[in-house]
mmCIF file of N, CA and C in Angstrom:
data_model
loop_
_atom_site.group_PDB
_atom_site.id
_atom_site.type_symbol
_atom_site.label_atom_id
_atom_site.label_comp_id
_atom_site.label_asym_id
_atom_site.label_seq_id
_atom_site.Cartn_x
_atom_site.Cartn_y
_atom_site.Cartn_z
ATOM 1 N N MET V 1 0.919 -0.670 -0.276
ATOM 2 C CA MET V 1 -0.033 0.161 0.180
ATOM 3 C C MET V 1 1.217 1.421 -0.208
ATOM 4 N N ALA V 2 0.768 2.090 -0.765
ATOM 5 C CA ALA V 2 1.620 3.152 -1.001
ATOM 6 C C ALA V 2 1.212 4.671 -0.085
ATOM 7 N N THR V 3 1.724 5.476 0.567
ATOM 8 C CA THR V 3 1.427 6.351 0.940
ATOM 9 C C THR V 3 1.429 7.459 0.210
ATOM 10 N N SER V 4 1.074 8.541 0.351
ATOM 11 C CA SER V 4 1.678 9.959 -0.586
ATOM 12 C C SER V 4 2.275 10.628 0.806
ATOM 13 N N PRO V 5 3.064 11.233 -0.743
ATOM 14 C CA PRO V 5 4.397 11.817 0.885
ATOM 15 C C PRO V 5 4.077 13.288 1.580
ATOM 16 N N ARG V 6 4.156 13.539 2.944
ATOM 17 C CA ARG V 6 3.632 14.532 3.854
ATOM 18 C C ARG V 6 4.279 15.582 2.461
ATOM 19 N N ARG V 7 3.704 17.018 2.861
ATOM 20 C CA ARG V 7 4.449 17.486 2.327
ATOM 21 C C ARG V 7 4.157 18.663 3.975
ATOM 22 N N HIS V 8 5.237 19.638 4.297
ATOM 23 C CA HIS V 8 6.171 20.412 4.938
ATOM 24 C C HIS V 8 4.680 21.125 4.609
ATOM 25 N N THR V 9 4.569 21.476 6.473
ATOM 26 C CA THR V 9 3.339 22.333 6.430
ATOM 27 C C THR V 9 3.472 23.325 7.646
ATOM 28 N N PRO V 10 4.223 25.236 7.116
ATOM 29 C CA PRO V 10 4.855 25.721 8.068
ATOM 30 C C PRO V 10 4.311 25.941 9.042
ATOM 31 N N PRO V 11 4.088 26.174 10.458
ATOM 32 C CA PRO V 11 3.461 26.862 11.486
ATOM 33 C C PRO V 11 2.657 28.219 11.475
ATOM 34 N N CYS V 12 1.577 27.696 12.051
ATOM 35 C CA CYS V 12 0.975 29.448 11.820
ATOM 36 C C CYS V 12 1.159 30.581 12.715
ATOM 37 N N PRO V 13 2.026 31.419 12.302
ATOM 38 C CA PRO V 13 1.629 32.384 12.898
ATOM 39 C C PRO V 13 0.763 32.650 14.380
ATOM 40 N N PRO V 14 1.851 33.697 15.288
ATOM 41 C CA PRO V 14 -0.201 34.574 15.531
ATOM 42 C C PRO V 14 -0.067 35.148 15.193
ATOM 43 N N ILE V 15 -1.217 35.824 15.150
ATOM 44 C CA ILE V 15 -2.119 37.335 14.908
ATOM 45 C C ILE V 15 -1.186 37.974 14.619
ATOM 46 N N PRO V 16 -1.029 39.354 15.516
ATOM 47 C CA PRO V 16 0.372 39.831 14.745
ATOM 48 C C PRO V 16 1.073 39.751 13.601
ATOM 49 N N TYR V 17 1.722 38.521 13.656
ATOM 50 C CA TYR V 17 2.560 38.929 12.275
ATOM 51 C C TYR V 17 1.891 37.990 11.465
ATOM 52 N N GLN V 18 0.232 37.521 11.561
ATOM 53 C CA GLN V 18 -0.290 37.787 10.248
ATOM 54 C C GLN V 18 -0.591 38.428 9.419
ATOM 55 N N HIS V 19 -1.282 39.886 10.678
ATOM 56 C CA HIS V 19 -1.062 40.949 9.215
ATOM 57 C C HIS V 19 0.161 41.676 8.990
ATOM 58 N N ILE V 20 1.449 41.905 9.016
ATOM 59 C CA ILE V 20 2.974 41.396 8.995
ATOM 60 C C ILE V 20 2.888 41.456 7.348
ATOM 61 N N LEU V 21 2.679 39.454 7.429
ATOM 62 C CA LEU V 21 2.441 38.831 6.698
ATOM 63 C C LEU V 21 1.567 39.306 5.571
ATOM 64 N N SER V 22 0.540 40.233 5.495
ATOM 65 C CA SER V 22 -0.881 39.960 4.354
ATOM 66 C C SER V 22 0.016 41.548 3.798
ATOM 67 N N THR V 23 0.965 42.681 4.910
ATOM 68 C CA THR V 23 1.288 43.401 4.598
ATOM 69 C C THR V 23 2.702 42.947 3.063
ATOM 70 N N LEU V 24 3.315 42.163 3.377
ATOM 71 C CA LEU V 24 4.640 41.375 2.616
ATOM 72 C C LEU V 24 3.585 40.445 1.421
ATOM 73 N N ALA V 25 2.442 39.948 1.665
ATOM 74 C CA ALA V 25 1.994 39.716 0.639
ATOM 75 C C ALA V 25 1.626 40.646 -0.347
ATOM 76 N N ASP V 26 0.873 41.709 -0.206
ATOM 77 C CA ASP V 26 0.902 42.355 -1.290
ATOM 78 C C ASP V 26 1.216 43.761 -2.459
ATOM 79 N N ALA V 27 2.842 42.774 -1.083
ATOM 80 C CA ALA V 27 3.576 44.207 -2.235
ATOM 81 C C ALA V 27 4.900 43.234 -3.278
ATOM 82 N N GLU V 28 5.202 43.921 -4.389
ATOM 83 C CA GLU V 28 5.205 43.254 -5.546
ATOM 84 C C GLU V 28 6.706 43.007 -5.196
ATOM 85 N N THR V 29 7.639 43.642 -4.341
ATOM 86 C CA THR V 29 8.705 44.185 -4.255
ATOM 87 C C THR V 29 8.954 43.546 -2.679
ATOM 88 N N PRO V 30 10.429 42.846 -2.962
ATOM 89 C CA PRO V 30 10.490 43.032 -0.780
ATOM 90 C C PRO V 30 10.521 44.630 -0.474
ATOM 91 N N ARG V 31 10.585 44.529 0.250
ATOM 92 C CA ARG V 31 10.123 45.470 1.822
ATOM 93 C C ARG V 31 11.016 45.764 3.063
ATOM 94 N N ARG V 32 11.565 47.194 3.062
ATOM 95 C CA ARG V 32 12.040 47.320 4.091
ATOM 96 C C ARG V 32 11.347 47.038 5.231
ATOM 97 N N ALA V 33 11.657 47.181 6.996
ATOM 98 C CA ALA V 33 10.670 46.672 7.995
ATOM 99 C C ALA V 33 9.696 47.863 8.343
ATOM 100 N N ARG V 34 10.371 49.001 7.745
ATOM 101 C CA ARG V 34 9.559 50.452 8.086
ATOM 102 C C ARG V 34 8.443 49.972 7.218
ATOM 103 N N ASP V 35 8.085 50.282 6.139
ATOM 104 C CA ASP V 35 6.907 49.758 5.031
ATOM 105 C C ASP V 35 5.209 48.676 6.155
ATOM 106 N N PRO V 36 6.461 47.525 6.711
ATOM 107 C CA PRO V 36 5.626 47.258 7.325
ATOM 108 C C PRO V 36 4.916 48.202 8.502
ATOM 109 N N CYS V 37 5.578 49.044 9.543
ATOM 110 C CA CYS V 37 5.297 50.036 10.237
ATOM 111 C C CYS V 37 4.299 50.464 9.566
ATOM 112 N N GLN V 38 4.430 51.219 8.569
ATOM 113 C CA GLN V 38 3.551 52.421 7.485
ATOM 114 C C GLN V 38 2.601 51.765 7.106
ATOM 115 N N ALA V 39 2.044 50.500 6.877
ATOM 116 C CA ALA V 39 1.413 49.530 6.509
ATOM 117 C C ALA V 39 -0.021 49.441 7.784
ATOM 118 N N LEU V 40 0.905 49.894 8.495
ATOM 119 C CA LEU V 40 -0.504 49.148 9.902
ATOM 120 C C LEU V 40 0.104 49.998 10.572
ATOM 121 N N ASP V 41 0.172 51.237 10.185
ATOM 122 C CA ASP V 41 0.127 52.352 11.093
ATOM 123 C C ASP V 41 0.614 52.472 13.018
ATOM 124 N N LEU V 42 1.972 51.670 12.658
ATOM 125 C CA LEU V 42 2.450 51.506 14.080
ATOM 126 C C LEU V 42 3.682 52.582 14.484
ATOM 127 N N GLY V 43 3.749 53.729 13.562
ATOM 128 C CA GLY V 43 4.673 55.029 13.328
ATOM 129 C C GLY V 43 5.956 54.745 12.410
ATOM 130 N N GLY V 44 6.815 55.586 12.369
ATOM 131 C CA GLY V 44 7.635 55.581 12.113
ATOM 132 C C GLY V 44 9.426 55.949 13.160
ATOM 133 N N GLN V 45 9.019 55.992 14.380
ATOM 134 C CA GLN V 45 9.993 56.318 14.577
ATOM 135 C C GLN V 45 11.175 54.581 15.128
ATOM 136 N N ALA V 46 12.448 54.970 15.524
ATOM 137 C CA ALA V 46 13.357 53.974 14.916
ATOM 138 C C ALA V 46 12.373 52.896 15.892
ATOM 139 N N LYS V 47 12.306 52.769 17.442
ATOM 140 C CA LYS V 47 12.396 52.216 18.022
ATOM 141 C C LYS V 47 10.579 51.072 17.307
ATOM 142 N N HIS V 48 10.432 51.728 16.294
ATOM 143 C CA HIS V 48 8.897 50.943 15.669
ATOM 144 C C HIS V 48 9.721 50.081 14.826
ATOM 145 N N ILE V 49 9.919 50.824 14.634
ATOM 146 C CA ILE V 49 11.359 49.806 12.625
ATOM 147 C C ILE V 49 12.113 48.927 13.286
ATOM 148 N N GLU V 50 12.799 49.139 14.217
ATOM 149 C CA GLU V 50 14.061 47.655 15.050
ATOM 150 C C GLU V 50 13.251 47.410 15.247
ATOM 151 N N GLY V 51 11.781 47.487 15.843
ATOM 152 C CA GLY V 51 11.226 46.535 16.526
ATOM 153 C C GLY V 51 10.106 45.294 15.517
ATOM 154 N N MET V 52 9.582 45.695 14.485
ATOM 155 C CA MET V 52 9.211 45.477 13.235
ATOM 156 C C MET V 52 10.649 44.356 12.789
ATOM 157 N N ARG V 53 11.685 45.003 12.177
ATOM 158 C CA ARG V 53 12.776 44.110 12.170
ATOM 159 C C ARG V 53 12.854 43.088 12.420
ATOM 160 N N ALA V 54 12.749 43.137 13.660
ATOM 161 C CA ALA V 54 13.763 41.873 15.172
ATOM 162 C C ALA V 54 11.845 40.960 15.105
ATOM 163 N N LYS V 55 10.825 40.988 14.733
ATOM 164 C CA LYS V 55 9.680 40.120 14.235
ATOM 165 C C LYS V 55 9.812 39.364 13.132
ATOM 166 N N LEU V 56 10.288 40.223 11.799
ATOM 167 C CA LEU V 56 10.504 39.339 10.596
ATOM 168 C C LEU V 56 11.777 38.494 10.638
ATOM 169 N N LYS V 57 12.693 39.106 11.245
ATOM 170 C CA LYS V 57 13.817 38.322 11.465
ATOM 171 C C LYS V 57 13.115 36.594 12.043
ATOM 172 N N ARG V 58 12.349 37.203 13.358
ATOM 173 C CA ARG V 58 11.397 35.998 14.023
ATOM 174 C C ARG V 58 10.874 34.982 13.232
ATOM 175 N N VAL V 59 10.247 35.314 12.207
ATOM 176 C CA VAL V 59 9.351 34.742 10.694
ATOM 177 C C VAL V 59 10.535 34.665 10.258
ATOM 178 N N ILE V 60 11.509 35.033 9.837
ATOM 179 C CA ILE V 60 12.324 34.016 8.440
ATOM 180 C C ILE V 60 12.528 32.495 9.807
ATOM 181 N N GLY V 61 12.613 32.676 11.012
ATOM 182 C CA GLY V 61 13.038 31.259 11.239
ATOM 183 C C GLY V 61 11.913 30.810 11.502
ATOM 184 N N LEU V 62 10.368 30.496 11.130
ATOM 185 C CA LEU V 62 9.720 30.036 10.876
ATOM 186 C C LEU V 62 9.318 29.488 8.959
ATOM 187 N N ARG V 63 10.392 30.606 8.883
ATOM 188 C CA ARG V 63 11.054 29.579 7.654
ATOM 189 C C ARG V 63 9.632 29.929 5.692
ATOM 190 N N LEU V 64 9.072 31.496 6.392
ATOM 191 C CA LEU V 64 7.638 32.380 5.784
ATOM 192 C C LEU V 64 8.325 33.731 5.295
ATOM 193 N N VAL V 65 8.686 33.923 6.001
ATOM 194 C CA VAL V 65 9.581 35.301 4.783
ATOM 195 C C VAL V 65 11.256 34.743 4.840
ATOM 196 N N THR V 66 11.951 35.648 3.820
ATOM 197 C CA THR V 66 13.415 35.699 3.678
ATOM 198 C C THR V 66 13.834 36.673 3.169
ATOM 199 N N GLU V 67 14.849 37.008 3.688
ATOM 200 C CA GLU V 67 15.700 38.200 3.246
ATOM 201 C C GLU V 67 16.270 38.215 2.457
ATOM 202 N N THR V 68 16.151 38.849 1.025
ATOM 203 C CA THR V 68 16.599 38.624 0.100
ATOM 204 C C THR V 68 18.105 39.353 0.184
ATOM 205 N N GLU V 69 18.296 40.538 0.463
ATOM 206 C CA GLU V 69 19.520 41.588 0.276
ATOM 207 C C GLU V 69 19.232 41.978 2.505
ATOM 208 N N PRO V 70 20.130 42.199 3.027
ATOM 209 C CA PRO V 70 20.922 42.778 3.824
ATOM 210 C C PRO V 70 18.701 44.660 4.275
ATOM 211 N N GLY V 71 18.455 43.910 5.134
ATOM 212 C CA GLY V 71 17.135 45.286 5.415
ATOM 213 C C GLY V 71 15.516 44.739 4.157
ATOM 214 N N LEU V 72 15.868 43.809 3.826
ATOM 215 C CA LEU V 72 14.525 43.712 2.179
ATOM 216 C C LEU V 72 13.749 42.151 2.820
ATOM 217 N N PHE V 73 12.718 41.774 2.978
ATOM 218 C CA PHE V 73 11.896 41.346 3.810
ATOM 219 C C PHE V 73 11.166 40.456 2.705
ATOM 220 N N THR V 74 10.969 39.648 2.068
ATOM 221 C CA THR V 74 9.512 39.466 1.219
ATOM 222 C C THR V 74 9.072 37.633 1.660
ATOM 223 N N LEU V 75 7.880 37.721 1.109
ATOM 224 C CA LEU V 75 7.297 36.412 1.905
ATOM 225 C C LEU V 75 8.532 35.303 0.728
ATOM 226 N N ARG V 76 8.594 33.920 1.667
ATOM 227 C CA ARG V 76 9.392 32.691 0.925
ATOM 228 C C ARG V 76 8.067 32.259 0.077
ATOM 229 N N HIS V 77 8.582 32.084 -1.096
ATOM 230 C CA HIS V 77 7.563 31.458 -2.805
ATOM 231 C C HIS V 77 8.578 29.753 -2.248
ATOM 232 N N GLN V 78 7.375 29.494 -2.126
ATOM 233 C CA GLN V 78 7.219 27.157 -2.179
ATOM 234 C C GLN V 78 6.703 27.022 -3.246
#
């Protein structure tokens, strides 16, 4: 009896991360951390941008986002 190969399903990120991912999904090109901040009305202060950068780096660990160049983030294509 043959079994079908199981596909790796990435974990579902928490709700705040889903909002961040939706801003990246709407973008046609890689985005800087300030772009999701602006899209989510979080403000453009350095503390907000650095917080967003840290969240994007965490989502890279979930293999949902990739950093195409230093500071440029995009959804990972599967």
